[in-house]
XYZ file of N, CA, C and O in Angstrom:
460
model
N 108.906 162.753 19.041
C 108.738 163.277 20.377
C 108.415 162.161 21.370
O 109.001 161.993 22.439
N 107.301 161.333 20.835
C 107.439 160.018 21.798
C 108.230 159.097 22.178
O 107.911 158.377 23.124
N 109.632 158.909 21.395
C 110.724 158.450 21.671
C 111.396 159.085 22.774
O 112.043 158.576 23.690
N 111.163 160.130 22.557
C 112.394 161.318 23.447
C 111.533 161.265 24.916
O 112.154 161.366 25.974
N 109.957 161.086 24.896
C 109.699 161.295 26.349
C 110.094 160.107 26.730
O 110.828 160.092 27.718
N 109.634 158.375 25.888
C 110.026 157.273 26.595
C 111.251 157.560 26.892
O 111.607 157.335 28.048
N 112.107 158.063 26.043
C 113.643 157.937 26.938
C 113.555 158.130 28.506
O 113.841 157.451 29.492
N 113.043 159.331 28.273
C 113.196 160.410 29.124
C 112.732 159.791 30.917
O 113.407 159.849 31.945
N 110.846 159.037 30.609
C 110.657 158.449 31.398
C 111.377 157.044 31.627
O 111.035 156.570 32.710
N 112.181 156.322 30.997
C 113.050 155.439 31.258
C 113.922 155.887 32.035
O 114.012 155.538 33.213
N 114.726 156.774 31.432
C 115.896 157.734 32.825
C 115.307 157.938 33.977
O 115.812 157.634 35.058
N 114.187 158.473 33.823
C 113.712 158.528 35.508
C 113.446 157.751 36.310
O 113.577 157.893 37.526
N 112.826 156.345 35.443
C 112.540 155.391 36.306
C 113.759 154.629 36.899
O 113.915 154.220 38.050
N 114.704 154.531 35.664
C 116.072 154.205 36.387
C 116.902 154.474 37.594
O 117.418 153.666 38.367
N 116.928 155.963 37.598
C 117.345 156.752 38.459
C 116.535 156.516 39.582
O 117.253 156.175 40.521
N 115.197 156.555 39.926
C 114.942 156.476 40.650
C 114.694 154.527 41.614
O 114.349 154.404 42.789
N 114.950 153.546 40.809
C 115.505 152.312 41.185
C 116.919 152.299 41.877
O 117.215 151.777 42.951
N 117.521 152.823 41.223
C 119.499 153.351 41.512
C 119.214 153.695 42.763
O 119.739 152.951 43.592
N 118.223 155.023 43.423
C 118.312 155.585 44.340
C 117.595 154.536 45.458
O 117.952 154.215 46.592
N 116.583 154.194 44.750
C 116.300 153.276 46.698
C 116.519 151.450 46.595
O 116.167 150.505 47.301
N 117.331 151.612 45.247
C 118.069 150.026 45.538
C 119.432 150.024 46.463
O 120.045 149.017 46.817
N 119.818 151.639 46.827
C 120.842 151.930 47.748
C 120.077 151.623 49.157
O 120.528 150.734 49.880
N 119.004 152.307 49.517
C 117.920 152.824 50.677
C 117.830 150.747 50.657
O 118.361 150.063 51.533
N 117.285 150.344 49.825
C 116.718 149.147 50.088
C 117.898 147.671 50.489
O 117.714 146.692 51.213
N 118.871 148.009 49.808
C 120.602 147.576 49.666
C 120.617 147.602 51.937
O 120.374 146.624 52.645
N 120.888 148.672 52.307
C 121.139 149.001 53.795
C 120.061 148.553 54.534
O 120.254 147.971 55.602
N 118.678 148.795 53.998
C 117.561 148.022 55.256
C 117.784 146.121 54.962
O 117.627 145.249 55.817
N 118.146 145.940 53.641
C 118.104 144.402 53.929
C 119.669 143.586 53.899
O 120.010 142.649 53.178
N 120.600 144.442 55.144
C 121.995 143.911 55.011
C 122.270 142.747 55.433
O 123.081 141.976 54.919
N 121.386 142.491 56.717
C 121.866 141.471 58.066
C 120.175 140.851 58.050
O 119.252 141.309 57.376
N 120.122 139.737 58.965
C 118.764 139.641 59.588
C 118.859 140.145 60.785
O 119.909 140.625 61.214
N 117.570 140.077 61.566
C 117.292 140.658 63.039
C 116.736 139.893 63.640
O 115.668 139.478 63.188
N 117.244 139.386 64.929
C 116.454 138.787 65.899
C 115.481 139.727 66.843
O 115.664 140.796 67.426
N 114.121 138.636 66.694
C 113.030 140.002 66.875
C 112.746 139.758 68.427
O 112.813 138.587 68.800
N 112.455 140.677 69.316
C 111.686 140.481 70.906
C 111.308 139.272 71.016
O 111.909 138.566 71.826
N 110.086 138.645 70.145
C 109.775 137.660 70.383
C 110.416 136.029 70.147
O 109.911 134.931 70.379
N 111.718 136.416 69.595
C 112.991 134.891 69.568
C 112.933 134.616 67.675
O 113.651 133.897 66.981
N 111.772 135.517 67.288
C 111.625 135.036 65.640
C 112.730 135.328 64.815
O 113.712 135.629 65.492
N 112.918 135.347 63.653
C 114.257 136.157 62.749
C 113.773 136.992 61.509
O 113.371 136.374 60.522
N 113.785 137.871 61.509
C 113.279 138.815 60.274
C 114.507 138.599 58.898
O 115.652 139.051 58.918
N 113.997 137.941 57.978
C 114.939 138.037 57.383
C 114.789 138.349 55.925
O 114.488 137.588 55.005
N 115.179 140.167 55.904
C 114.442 141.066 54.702
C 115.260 140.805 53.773
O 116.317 140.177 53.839
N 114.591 141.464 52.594
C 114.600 141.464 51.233
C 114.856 142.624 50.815
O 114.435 143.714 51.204
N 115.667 142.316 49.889
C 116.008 143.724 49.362
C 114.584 143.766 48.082
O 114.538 142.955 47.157
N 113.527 144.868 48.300
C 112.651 144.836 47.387
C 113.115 145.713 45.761
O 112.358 146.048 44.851
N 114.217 145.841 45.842
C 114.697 146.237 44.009
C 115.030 145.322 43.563
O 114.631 145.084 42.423
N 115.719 144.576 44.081
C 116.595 142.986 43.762
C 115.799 141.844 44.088
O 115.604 140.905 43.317
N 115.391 141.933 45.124
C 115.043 140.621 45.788
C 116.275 139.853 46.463
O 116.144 138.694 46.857
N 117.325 140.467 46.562
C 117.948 139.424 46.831
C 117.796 139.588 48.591
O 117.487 140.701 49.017
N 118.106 138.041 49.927
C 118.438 138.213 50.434
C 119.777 138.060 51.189
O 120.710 137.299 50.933
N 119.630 139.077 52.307
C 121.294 138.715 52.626
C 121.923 137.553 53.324
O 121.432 136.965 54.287
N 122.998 137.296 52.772
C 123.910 136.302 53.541
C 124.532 136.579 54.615
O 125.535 135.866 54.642
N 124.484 137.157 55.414
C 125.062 137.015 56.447
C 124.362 136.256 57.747
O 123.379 136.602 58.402
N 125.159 135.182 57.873
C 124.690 133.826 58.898
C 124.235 134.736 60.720
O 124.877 135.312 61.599
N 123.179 134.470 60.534
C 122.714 135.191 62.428
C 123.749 134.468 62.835
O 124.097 133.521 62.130
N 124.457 134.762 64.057
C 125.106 133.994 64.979
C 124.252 133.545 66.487
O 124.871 133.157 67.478
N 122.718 133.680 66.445
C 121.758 133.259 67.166
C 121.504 131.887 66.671
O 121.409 130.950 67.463
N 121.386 131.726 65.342
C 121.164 130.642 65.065
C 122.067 128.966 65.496
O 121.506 127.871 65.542
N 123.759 129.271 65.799
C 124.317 128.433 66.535
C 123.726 127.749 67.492
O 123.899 126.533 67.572
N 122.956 128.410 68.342
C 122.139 127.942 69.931
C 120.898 127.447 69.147
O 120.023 127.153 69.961
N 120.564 127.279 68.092
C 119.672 126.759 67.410
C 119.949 125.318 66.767
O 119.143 124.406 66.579
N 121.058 125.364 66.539
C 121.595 124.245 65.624
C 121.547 124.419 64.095
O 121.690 123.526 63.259
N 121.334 125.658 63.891
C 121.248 125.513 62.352
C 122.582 125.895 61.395
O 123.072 127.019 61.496
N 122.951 125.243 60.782
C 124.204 125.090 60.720
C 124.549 126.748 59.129
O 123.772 127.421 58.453
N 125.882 126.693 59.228
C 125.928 128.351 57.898
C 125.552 127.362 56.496
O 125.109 127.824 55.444
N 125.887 125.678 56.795
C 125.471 125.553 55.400
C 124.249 124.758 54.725
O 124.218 124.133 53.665
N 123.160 125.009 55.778
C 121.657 125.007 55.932
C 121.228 126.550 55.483
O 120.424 126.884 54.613
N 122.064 127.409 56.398
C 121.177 128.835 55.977
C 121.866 129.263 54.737
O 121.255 130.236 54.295
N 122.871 128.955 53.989
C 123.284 129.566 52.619
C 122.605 128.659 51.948
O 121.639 129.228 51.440
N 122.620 127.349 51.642
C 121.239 126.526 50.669
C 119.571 127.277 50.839
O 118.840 127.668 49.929
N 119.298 127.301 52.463
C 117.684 128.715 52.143
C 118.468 129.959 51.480
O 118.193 130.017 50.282
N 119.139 130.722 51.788
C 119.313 132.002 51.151
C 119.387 131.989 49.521
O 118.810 132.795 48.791
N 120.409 130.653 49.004
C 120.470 130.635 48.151
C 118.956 129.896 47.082
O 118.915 129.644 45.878
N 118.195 129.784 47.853
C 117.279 128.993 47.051
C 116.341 130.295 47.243
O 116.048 130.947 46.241
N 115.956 130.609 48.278
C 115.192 132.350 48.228
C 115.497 133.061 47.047
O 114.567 133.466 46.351
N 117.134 133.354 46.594
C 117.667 134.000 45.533
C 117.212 133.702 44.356
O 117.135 134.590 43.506
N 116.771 132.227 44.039
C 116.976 131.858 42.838
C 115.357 132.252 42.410
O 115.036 132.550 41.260
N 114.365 132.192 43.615
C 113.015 132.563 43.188
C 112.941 134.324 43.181
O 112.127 134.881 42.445
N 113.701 134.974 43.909
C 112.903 136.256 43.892
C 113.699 137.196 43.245
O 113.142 138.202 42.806
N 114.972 137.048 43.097
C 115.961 137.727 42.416
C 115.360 137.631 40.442
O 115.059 138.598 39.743
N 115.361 137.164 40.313
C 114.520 136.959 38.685
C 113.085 137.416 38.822
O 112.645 138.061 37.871
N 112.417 137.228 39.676
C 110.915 138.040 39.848
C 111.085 139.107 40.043
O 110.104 139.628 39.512
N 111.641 139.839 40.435
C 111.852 141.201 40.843
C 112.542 141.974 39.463
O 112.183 143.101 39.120
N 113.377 141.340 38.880
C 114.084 141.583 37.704
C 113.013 141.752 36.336
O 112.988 142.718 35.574
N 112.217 140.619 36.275
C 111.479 140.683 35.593
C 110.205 141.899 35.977
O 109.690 142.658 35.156
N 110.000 141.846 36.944
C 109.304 143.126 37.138
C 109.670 144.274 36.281
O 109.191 144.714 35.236
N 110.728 144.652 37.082
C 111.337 145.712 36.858
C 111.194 146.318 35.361
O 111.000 147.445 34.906
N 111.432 144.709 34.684
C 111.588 145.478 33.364
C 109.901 145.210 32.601
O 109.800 145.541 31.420
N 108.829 144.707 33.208
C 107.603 144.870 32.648
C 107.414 146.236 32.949
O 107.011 146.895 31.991
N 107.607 146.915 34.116
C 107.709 148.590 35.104
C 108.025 149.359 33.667
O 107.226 150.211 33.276
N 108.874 149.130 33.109
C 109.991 150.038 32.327
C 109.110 149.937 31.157
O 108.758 150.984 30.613
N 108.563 148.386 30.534
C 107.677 148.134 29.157
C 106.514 149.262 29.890
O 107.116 150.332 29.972
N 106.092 149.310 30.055
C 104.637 149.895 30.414
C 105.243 151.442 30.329
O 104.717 152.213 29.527
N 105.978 151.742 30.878
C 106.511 153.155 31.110
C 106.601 153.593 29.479
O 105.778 154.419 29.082
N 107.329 153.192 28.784
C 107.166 152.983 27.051
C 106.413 153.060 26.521
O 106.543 153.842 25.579
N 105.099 152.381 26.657
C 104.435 152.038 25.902
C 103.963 153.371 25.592
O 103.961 154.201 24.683
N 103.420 153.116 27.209
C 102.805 154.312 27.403
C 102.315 155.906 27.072
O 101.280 156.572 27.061
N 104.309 156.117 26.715
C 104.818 157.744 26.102
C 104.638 157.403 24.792
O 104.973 158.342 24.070
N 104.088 156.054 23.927
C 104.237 156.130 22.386
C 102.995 156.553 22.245
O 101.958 156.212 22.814
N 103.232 157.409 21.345
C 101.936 158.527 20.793
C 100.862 157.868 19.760
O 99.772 158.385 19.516
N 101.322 156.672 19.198
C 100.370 156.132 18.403
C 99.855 154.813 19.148
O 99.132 153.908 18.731
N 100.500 155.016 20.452
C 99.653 153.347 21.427
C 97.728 153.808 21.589
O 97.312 154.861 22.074
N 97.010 152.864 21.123
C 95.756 153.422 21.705
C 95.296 152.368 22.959
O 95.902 151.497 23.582
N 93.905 152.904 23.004
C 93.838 152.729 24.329
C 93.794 150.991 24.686
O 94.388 150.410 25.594
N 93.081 150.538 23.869
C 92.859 149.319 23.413
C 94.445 148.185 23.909
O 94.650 147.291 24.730
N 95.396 149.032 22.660
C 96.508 147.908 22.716
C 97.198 148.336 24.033
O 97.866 147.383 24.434
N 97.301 149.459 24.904
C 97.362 149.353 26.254
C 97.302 148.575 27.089
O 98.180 147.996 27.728
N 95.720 148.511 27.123
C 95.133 147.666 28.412
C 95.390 145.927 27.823
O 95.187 144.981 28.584
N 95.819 145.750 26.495
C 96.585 144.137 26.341
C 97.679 143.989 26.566
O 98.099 142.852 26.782
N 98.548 145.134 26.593
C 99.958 145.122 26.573
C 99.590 145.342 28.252
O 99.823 144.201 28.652
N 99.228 145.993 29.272
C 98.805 145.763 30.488
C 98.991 144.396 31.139
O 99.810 143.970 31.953
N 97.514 143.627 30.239
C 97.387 142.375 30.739
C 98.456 141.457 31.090
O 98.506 140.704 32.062
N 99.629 141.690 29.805
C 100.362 140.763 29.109
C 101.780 140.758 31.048
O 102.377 140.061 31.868
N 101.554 141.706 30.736
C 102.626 142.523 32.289
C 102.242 142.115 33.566
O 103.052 142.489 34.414
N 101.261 141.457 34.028
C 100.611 140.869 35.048
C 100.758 139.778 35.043
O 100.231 139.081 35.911
């Protein structure tokens, strides 16, 4: 039976990553130039990844597309694997959790280990 709920809570947690890595996919498409001249430039928080698409504010800046694809791409290389790895400590814990012979003990190490 504890197999069948970890499944079970694995499917959900999946499903519910699927659903706002779409939601999170659309808020972090473009950057934004903010009121105050700054540049917001989001993250997709399922992935980490951010987006490539070059501001065209930045021209009157001087910053050239292959200055901002070396930052984008170096952003990628740190948060895209952190986020990944998350994800799947999210999923270990979700497991552990539903196993019926985990006590409380090897929990809170298998916890630690996830931090």
């Amino acid at each position: 039976m504890g197999c069948c709920m970890a499944s079970m809570a694995t499917n959900m947690m999946e499903n519910a990553y699927a659903q706002q890595g779409q939601i999170a996919a659309q808020a972090a498409q473009q950057p934004r130039q903010l009121a105050t001249g700054d540049t917001l430039v989001p993250m997709n928080y399922i992935t980490g990844e951010y987006p490539s698409v070059y501001p065209s504010w930045f021209n009157q800046q001087q910053i050239t597309t292959q200055t901002w694809t070396q930052l984008i791409q170096a952003l990628n290389q740190v948060t895209m694997p952190a986020l990944a790895q998350s994800k799947a400590n999210s999923l270990n814990m979700v497991n552990d959790a539903m196993k019926p012979t985990l006590n409380v003990n090897t929990a809170m190490n298998r916890n630690m280990q996830y931090q």
